[in-house]
Short mmCIF file of C-alpha atoms and ligand atoms in Angstrom, two decimals:
data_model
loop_
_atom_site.label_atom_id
_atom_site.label_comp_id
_atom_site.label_asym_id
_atom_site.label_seq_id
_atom_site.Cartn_x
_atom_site.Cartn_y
_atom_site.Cartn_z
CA UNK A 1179 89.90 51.59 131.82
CA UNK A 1180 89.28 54.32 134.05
CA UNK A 1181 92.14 56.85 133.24
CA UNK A 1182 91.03 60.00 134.78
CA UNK A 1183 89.84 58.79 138.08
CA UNK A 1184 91.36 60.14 141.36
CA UNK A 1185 95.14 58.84 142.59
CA UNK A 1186 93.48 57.19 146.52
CA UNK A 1187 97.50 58.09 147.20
CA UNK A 1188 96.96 61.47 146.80
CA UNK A 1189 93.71 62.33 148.31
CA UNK A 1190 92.78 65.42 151.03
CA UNK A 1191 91.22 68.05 148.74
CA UNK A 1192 88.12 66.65 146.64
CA UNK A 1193 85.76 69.04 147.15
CA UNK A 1194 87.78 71.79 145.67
CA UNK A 1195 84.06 73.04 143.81
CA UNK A 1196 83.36 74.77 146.92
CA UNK A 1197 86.74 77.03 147.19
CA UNK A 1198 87.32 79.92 145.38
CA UNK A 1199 89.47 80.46 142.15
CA UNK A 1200 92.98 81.08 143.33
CA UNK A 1201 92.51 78.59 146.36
CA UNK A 1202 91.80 75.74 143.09
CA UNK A 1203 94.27 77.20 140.72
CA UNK A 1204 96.72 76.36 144.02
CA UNK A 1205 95.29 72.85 145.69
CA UNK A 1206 92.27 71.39 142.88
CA UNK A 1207 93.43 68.22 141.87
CA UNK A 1208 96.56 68.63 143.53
CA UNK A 1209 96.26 67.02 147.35
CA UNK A 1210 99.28 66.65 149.32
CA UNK A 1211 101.42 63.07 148.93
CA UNK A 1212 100.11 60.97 151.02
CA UNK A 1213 103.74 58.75 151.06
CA UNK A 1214 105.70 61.85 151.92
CA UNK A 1215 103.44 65.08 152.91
CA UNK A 1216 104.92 66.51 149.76
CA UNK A 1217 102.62 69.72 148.94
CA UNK A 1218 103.51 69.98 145.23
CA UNK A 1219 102.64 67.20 142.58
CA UNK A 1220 105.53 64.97 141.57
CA UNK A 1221 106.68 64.89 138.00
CA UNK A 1222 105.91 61.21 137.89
CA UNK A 1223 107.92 59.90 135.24
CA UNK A 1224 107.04 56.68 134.91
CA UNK A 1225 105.53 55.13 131.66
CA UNK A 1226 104.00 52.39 132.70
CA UNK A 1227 102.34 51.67 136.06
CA UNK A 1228 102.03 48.19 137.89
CA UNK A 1229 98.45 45.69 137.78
CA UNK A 1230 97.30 44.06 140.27
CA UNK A 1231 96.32 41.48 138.34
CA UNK A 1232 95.84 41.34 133.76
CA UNK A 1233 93.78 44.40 133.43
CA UNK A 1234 93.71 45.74 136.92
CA UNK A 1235 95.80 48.37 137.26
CA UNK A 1236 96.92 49.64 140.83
CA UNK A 1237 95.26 53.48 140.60
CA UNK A 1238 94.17 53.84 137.72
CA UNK A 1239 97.03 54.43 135.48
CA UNK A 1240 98.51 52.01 133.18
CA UNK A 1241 100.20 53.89 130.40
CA UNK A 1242 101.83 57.46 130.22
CA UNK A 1243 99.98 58.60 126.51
CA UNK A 1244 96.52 57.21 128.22
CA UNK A 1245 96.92 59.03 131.70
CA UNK A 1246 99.67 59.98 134.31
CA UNK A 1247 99.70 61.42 137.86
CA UNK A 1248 101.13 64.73 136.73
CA UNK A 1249 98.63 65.21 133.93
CA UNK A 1250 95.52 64.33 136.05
CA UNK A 1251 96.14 66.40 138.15
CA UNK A 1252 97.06 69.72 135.87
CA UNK A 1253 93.74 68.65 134.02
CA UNK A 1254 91.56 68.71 137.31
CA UNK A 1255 93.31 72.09 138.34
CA UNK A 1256 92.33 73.56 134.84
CA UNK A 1257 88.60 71.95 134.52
CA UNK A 1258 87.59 73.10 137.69
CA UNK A 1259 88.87 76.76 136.64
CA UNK A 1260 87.19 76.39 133.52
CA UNK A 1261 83.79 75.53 135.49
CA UNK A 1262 83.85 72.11 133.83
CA UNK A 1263 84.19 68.84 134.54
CA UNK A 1264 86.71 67.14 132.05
CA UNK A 1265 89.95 68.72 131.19
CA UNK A 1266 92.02 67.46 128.14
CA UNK A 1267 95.42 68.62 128.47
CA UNK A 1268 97.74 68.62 124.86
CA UNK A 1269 101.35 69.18 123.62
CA UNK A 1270 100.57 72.39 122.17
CA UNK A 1271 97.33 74.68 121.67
CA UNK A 1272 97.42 74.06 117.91
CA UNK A 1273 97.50 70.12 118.94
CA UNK A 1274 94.12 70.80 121.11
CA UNK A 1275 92.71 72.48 118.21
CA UNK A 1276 93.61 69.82 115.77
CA UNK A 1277 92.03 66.85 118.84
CA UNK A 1278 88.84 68.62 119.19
CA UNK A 1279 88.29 69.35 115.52
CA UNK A 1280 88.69 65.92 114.38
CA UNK A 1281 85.25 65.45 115.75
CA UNK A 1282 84.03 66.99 112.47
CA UNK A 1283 83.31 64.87 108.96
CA UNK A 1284 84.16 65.37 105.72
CA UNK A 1285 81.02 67.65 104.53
CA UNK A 1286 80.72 70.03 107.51
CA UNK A 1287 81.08 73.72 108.05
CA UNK A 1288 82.74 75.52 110.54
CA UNK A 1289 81.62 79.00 111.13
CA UNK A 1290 84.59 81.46 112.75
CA UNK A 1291 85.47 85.18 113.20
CA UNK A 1292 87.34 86.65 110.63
CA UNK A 1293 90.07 87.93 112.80
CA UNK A 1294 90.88 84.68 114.93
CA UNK A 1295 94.69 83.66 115.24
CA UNK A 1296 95.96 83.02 111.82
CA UNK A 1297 97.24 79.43 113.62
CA UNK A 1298 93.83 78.74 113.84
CA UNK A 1299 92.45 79.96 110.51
CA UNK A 1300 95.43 77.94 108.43
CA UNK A 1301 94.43 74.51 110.58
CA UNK A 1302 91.29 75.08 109.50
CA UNK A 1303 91.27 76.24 106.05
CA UNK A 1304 94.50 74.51 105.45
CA UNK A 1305 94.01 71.14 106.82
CA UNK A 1306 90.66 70.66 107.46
CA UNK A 1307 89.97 72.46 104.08
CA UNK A 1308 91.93 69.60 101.90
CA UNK A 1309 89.61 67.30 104.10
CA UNK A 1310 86.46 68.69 102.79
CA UNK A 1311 85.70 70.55 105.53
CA UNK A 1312 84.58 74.22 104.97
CA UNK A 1313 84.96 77.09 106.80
CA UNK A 1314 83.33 80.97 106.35
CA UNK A 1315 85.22 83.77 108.15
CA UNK A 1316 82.74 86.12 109.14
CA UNK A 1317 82.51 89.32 111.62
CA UNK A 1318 80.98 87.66 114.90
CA UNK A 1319 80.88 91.33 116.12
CA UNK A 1320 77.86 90.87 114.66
CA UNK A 1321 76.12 87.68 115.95
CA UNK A 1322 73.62 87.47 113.45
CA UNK A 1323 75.81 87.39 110.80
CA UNK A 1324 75.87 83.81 112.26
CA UNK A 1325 72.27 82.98 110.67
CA UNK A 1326 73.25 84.18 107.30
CA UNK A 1327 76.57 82.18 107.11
CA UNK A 1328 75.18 79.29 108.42
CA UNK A 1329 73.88 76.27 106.42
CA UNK A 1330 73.20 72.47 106.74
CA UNK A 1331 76.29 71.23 107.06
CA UNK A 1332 77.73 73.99 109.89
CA UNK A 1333 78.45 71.96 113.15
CA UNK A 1334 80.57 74.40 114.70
CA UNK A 1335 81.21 78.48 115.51
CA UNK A 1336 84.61 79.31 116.41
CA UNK A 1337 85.56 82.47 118.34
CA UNK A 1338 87.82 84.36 119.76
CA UNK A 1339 87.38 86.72 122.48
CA UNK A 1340 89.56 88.74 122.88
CA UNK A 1341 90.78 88.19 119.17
CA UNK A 1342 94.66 87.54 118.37
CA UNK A 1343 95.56 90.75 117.00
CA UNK A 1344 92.93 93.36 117.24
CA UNK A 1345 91.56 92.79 120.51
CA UNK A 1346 88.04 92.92 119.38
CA UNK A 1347 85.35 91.90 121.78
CA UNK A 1348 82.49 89.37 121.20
CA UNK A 1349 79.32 88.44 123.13
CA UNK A 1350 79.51 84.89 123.77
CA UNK A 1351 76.17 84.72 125.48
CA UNK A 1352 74.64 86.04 122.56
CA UNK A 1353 76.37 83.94 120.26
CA UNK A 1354 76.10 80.55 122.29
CA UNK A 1355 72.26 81.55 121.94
CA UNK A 1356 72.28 81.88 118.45
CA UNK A 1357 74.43 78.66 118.07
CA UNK A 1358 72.24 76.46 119.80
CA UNK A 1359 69.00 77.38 118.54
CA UNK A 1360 70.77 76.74 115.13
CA UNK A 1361 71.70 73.32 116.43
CA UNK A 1362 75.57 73.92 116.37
CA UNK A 1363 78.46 73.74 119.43
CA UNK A 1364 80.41 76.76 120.36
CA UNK A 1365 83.99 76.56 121.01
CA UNK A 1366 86.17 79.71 122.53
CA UNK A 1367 89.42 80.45 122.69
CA UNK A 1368 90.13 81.65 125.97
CA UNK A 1369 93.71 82.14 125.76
CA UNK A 1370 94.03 85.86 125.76
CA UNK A 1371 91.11 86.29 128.76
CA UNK A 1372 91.93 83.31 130.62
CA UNK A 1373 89.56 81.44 132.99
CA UNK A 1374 90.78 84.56 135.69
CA UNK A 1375 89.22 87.13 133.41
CA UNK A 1376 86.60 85.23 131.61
CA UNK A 1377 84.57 82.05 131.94
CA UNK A 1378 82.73 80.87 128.62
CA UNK A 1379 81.43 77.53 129.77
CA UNK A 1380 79.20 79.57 132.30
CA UNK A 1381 78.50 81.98 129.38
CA UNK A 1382 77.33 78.80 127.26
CA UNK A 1383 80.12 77.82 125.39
CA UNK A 1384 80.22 74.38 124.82
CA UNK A 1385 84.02 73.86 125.10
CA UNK A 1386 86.99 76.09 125.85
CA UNK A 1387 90.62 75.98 123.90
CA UNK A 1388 93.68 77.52 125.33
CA UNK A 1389 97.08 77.94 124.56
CA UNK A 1390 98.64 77.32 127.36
CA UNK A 1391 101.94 78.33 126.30
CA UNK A 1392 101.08 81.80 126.97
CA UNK A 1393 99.03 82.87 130.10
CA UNK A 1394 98.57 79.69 131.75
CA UNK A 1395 102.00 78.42 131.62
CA UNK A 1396 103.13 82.33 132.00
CA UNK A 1397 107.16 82.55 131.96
CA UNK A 1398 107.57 81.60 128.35
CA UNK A 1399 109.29 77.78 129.17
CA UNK A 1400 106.37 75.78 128.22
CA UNK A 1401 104.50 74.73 124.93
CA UNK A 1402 100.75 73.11 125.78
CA UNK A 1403 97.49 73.58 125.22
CA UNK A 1404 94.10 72.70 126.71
CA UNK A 1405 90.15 71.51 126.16
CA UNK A 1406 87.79 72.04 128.75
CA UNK A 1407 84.43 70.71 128.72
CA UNK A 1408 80.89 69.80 130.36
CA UNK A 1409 79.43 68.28 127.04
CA UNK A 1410 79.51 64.34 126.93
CA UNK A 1411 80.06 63.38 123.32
CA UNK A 1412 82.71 65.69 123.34
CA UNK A 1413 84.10 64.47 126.34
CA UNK A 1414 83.84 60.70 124.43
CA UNK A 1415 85.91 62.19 121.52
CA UNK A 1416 88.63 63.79 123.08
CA UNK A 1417 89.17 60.94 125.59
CA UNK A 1418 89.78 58.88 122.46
CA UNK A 1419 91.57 60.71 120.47
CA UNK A 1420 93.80 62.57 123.09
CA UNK A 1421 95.12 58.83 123.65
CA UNK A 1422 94.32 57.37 120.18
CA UNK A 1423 96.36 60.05 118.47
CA UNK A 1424 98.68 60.58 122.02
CA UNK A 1425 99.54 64.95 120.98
CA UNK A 1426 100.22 64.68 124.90
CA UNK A 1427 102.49 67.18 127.20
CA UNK A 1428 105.02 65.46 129.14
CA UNK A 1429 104.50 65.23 132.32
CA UNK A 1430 107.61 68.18 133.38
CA UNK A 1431 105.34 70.29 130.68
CA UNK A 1432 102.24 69.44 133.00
CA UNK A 1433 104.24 70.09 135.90
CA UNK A 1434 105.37 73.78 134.80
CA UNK A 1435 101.90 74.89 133.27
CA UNK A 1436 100.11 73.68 136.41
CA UNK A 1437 102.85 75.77 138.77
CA UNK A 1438 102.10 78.84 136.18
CA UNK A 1439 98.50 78.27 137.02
CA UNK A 1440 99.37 78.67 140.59
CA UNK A 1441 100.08 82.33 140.34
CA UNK A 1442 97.79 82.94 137.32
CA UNK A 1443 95.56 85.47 139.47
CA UNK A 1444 97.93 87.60 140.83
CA UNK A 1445 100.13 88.06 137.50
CA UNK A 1446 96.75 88.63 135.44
CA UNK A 1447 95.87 91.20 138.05
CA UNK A 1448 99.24 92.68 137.27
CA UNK A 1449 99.71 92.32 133.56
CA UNK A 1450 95.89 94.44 133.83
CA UNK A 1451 97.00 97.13 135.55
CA UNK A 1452 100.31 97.61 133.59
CA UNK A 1453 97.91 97.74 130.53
CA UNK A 1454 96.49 100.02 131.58
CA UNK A 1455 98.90 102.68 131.72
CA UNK A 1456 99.94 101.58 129.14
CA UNK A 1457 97.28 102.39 126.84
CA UNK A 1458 97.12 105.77 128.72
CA UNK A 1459 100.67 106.77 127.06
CA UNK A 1460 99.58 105.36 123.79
CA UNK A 1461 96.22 106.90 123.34
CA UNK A 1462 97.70 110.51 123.98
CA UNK A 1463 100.75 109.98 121.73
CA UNK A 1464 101.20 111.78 118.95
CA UNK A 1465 102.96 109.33 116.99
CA UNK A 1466 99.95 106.96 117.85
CA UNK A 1467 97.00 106.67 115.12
CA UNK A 1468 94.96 104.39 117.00
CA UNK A 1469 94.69 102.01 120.32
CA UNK A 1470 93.46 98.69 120.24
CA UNK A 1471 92.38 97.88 123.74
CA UNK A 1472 89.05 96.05 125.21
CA UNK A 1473 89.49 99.04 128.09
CA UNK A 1474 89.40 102.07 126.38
CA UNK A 1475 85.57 103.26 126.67
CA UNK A 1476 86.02 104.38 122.77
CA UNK A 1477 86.83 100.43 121.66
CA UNK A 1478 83.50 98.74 120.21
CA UNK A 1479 83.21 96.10 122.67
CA UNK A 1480 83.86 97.68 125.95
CA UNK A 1481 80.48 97.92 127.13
CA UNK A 1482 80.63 93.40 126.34
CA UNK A 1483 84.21 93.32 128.02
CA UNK A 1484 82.79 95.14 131.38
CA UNK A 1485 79.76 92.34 131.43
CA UNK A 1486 81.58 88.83 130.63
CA UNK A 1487 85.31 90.00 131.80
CA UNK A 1488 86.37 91.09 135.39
CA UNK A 1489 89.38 92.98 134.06
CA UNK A 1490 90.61 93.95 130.18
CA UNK A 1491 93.89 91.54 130.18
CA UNK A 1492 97.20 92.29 129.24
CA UNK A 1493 97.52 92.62 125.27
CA UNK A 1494 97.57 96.12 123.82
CA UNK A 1495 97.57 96.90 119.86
CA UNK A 1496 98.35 99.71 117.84
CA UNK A 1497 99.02 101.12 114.55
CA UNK A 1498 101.66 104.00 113.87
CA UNK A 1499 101.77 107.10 111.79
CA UNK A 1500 104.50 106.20 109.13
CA UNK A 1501 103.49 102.81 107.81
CA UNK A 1502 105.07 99.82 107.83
CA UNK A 1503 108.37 101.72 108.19
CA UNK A 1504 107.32 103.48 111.33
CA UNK A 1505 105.53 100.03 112.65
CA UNK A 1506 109.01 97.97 112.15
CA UNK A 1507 111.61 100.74 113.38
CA UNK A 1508 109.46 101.16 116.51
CA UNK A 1509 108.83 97.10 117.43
CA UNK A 1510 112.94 96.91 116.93
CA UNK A 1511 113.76 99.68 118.71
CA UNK A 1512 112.61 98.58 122.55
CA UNK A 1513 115.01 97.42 125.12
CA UNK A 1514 112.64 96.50 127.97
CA UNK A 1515 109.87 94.92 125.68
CA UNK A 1516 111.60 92.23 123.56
CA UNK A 1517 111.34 91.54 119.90
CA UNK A 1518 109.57 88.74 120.16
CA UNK A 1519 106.65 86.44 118.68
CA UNK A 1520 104.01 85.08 121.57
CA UNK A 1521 102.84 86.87 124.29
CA UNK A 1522 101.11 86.23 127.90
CA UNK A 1523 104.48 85.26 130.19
CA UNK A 1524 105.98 87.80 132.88
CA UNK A 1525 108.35 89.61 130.48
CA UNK A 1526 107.14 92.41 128.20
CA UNK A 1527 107.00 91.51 124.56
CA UNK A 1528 106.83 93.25 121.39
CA UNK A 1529 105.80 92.34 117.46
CA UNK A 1530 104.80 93.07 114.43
CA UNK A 1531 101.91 90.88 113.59
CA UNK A 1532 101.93 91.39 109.50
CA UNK A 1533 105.22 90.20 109.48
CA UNK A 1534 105.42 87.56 112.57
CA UNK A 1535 102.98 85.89 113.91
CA UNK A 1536 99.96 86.87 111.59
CA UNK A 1537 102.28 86.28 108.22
CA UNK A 1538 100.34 82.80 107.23
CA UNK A 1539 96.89 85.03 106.71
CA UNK A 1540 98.40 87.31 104.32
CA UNK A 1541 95.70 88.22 101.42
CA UNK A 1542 93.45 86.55 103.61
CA UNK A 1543 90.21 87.81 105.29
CA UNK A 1544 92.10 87.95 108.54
CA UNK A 1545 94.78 89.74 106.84
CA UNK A 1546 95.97 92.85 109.69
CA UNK A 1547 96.87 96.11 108.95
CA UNK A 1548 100.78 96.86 108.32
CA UNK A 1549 101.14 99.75 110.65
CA UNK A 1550 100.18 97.26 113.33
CA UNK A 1551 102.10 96.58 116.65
CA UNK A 1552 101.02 93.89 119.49
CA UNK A 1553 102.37 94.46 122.54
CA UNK A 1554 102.09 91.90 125.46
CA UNK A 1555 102.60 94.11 128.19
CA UNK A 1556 104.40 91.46 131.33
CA UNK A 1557 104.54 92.63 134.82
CA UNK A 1558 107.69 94.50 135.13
CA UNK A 1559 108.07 97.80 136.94
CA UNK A 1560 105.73 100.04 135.07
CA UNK A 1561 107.79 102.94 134.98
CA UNK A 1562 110.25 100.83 133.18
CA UNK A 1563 107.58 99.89 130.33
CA UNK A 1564 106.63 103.50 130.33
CA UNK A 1565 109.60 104.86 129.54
CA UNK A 1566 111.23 102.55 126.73
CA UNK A 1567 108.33 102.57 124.71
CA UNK A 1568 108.22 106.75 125.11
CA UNK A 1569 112.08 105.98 123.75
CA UNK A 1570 111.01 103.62 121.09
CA UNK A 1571 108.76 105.92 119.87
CA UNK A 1572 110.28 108.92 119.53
CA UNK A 1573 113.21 107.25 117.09
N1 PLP B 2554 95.14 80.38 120.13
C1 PLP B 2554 95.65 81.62 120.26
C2 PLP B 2554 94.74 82.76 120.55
C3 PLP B 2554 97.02 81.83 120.12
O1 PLP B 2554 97.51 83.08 120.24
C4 PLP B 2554 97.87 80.71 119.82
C5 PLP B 2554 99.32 80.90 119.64
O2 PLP B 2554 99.81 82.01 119.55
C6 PLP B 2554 97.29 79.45 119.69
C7 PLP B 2554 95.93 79.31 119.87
C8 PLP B 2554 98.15 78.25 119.36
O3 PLP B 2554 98.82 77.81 120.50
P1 PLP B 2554 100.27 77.10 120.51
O4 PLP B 2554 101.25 78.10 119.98
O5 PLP B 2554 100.47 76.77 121.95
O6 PLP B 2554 100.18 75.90 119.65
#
């Protein structure tokens, strides 16, 4: 049954591959109502949708897991930003993780960077693991560690860019390269970058993840993630198991990630520049020991950010003089930036990684350093951010 087709009641904007980036993130896959003239996309509730006759549904749709107006259309908006053709949108990012890895069999390898989210590493090592399915963590900074890590059984490299604490910078170009001559598919996370900043599918990659809890969805109300993708038996799998295993977003969660996606340009633009002077305090504090930052012409993959992004991206990391101590008094201590796990939505937030979000890799290879602070820096007034973490430092 033809789930993703096009809804012939909402048509007037097919040809959104010609437009530009923030005139798709605002009409692709989103015409106006033809019944009412309605410019934004319903939240159509329904579960079920009426046939024509036994196996003829009316548009397309026949069940709310399989495919719903809301959903198609947050999955066009996203493909199309992603520069593919199929979108698969999910409950949650770890939930789009979990759908595309299930393409693997008992036997393989996977192949990732041994500082991606610890989210990520524990689905792999600790699901996939008890499944027979290995993984090697490995510094992708270095994309030829790739050939010595890989082996028969390695279907896939996983990577980060930027990576989920430390900000460090890959070359996906170079490391699609590698991955294909070695016969294996490379999957990015493109949550911290986002499809404004960064596009891997035109950089090689053979499918992009996203948590689109945190940029995409961008006020910190939504839980979803995403698949993009141009290659077909991918595109096979995930149809299947997106509806055979239904991890789906409702369709109000579709609704609110594909009005965050509306603005995405403008706030990305923003949450950039506030970085940036942000990083300025930082770097010339004294209380500072170092800056994490893909802008900062001293971080090791600057001269890779400036070719594959168009901007650095809002996440700033740094460690503290006066240890763990230091690290915790200073993340408690903010009044602007809250204390708070995730990161990419319009308010400032602030964490400590070893402790919060990063706990789960302890002893680990992607164990992070305990003076460490991650900072998603929102797009408040930046004389506001400025000043309370000045304040939060000098406690
Ligand atoms: N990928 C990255 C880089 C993340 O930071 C996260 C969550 O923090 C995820 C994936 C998982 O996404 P979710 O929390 O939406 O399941």
């Amino acid at each position: 049954m033809e789930t993703h087709g096009g809804d012939p009641l909402m048509s007037g904007f097919e040809d959104h591959e010609d437009f530009g980036f923030e005139t798709r993130a605002i009409r692709a896959g989103q015409p106006h109502d033809s019944r009412t003239g309605g410019v934004v996309t319903p939240i159509a509730l329904s579960t079920t949708f009426a046939q024509d006759a036994v196996g003829q549904p009316k548009f397309g749709y026949e069940y709310a897991r399989t495919g719903n107006p809301t959903r198609h259309a947050y999955e066009t908006c996203l493909a199309s930003l992603e520069c593919a053709q199929h979108g698969f949108a999910f409950s949650s990012g770890m939930a789009a993780e979990d759908s595309l890895l299930r393409f693997l069999q008992p036997g393989d390898k996977i192949i990732l960077g041994n500082d991606a989210y610890g989210g990520s590493f524990r689905l792999i090592d600790k699901i996939y693991g008890r499944n027979k399915i290995s993984n090697e963590a490995i510094d992708l900074s270095d994309p030829n560690s790739i050939k010595e890590a890989w082996t028969s059984e390695t279907k896939i490299v996983w990577l980060e860019t930027p990576t989920n604490p430390l900000l460090n910078v890959v070359d996906i170009q170079k490391i699609s390269n590698i991955t294909h001559e070695l016969g294996g598919l490379l999957i990015v996370d493109n949550t911290f970058a986002t499809p404004y900043l960064q596009k891997p599918i035109s950089l090689g990659a053979d499918a992009v993840v996203h948590s689109a809890t945190k940029y995409l969805g961008g006020h910190s109300d939504v839980v979803g993630g995403f698949v993009a993708t141009n290659d077909e038996k991918l595109v096979e799998h995930l149809s299947f198991i997106q509806n055979a295993v239904g991890a789906v977003p409702s369709p109000f969660d579709c609704y609110l990630v594909l009005r965050g996606i509306k603005t995405l340009a403008v706030r990305m633009d923003r949450h950039c520049e506030n970085a940036k002077a942000i990083v300025s305090l930082l770097s010339e504090h004294p209380k500072v020991k170092q800056v994490f930052y893909p802008g900062l012409e001293s971080n090791k993959g600057h001269e890779i950010a400036k070719n594959q992004m168009t901007n650095f991206g809002g996440m700033v990391s740094f460690t503290v003089s006066g240890g763990l101590a230091m690290a915790e008094k200073v993340s408690a201590s903010t009044k602007v930036f809250t204390l708070a796990e995730s990161l990419g939505a319009v308010e400032s937030l602030i964490e400590h990684p070893g402790i919060m979000t990063h706990a789960s890799v302890a002893g680990s290879a992607l164990e992070v350093p305990e003076d460490l602070i991650r900072i998603s820096v929102g797009i408040e007034s930046i004389e506001d951010l400025v000043e309370d973490l000045e304040q939060a430092l000098s406690i």
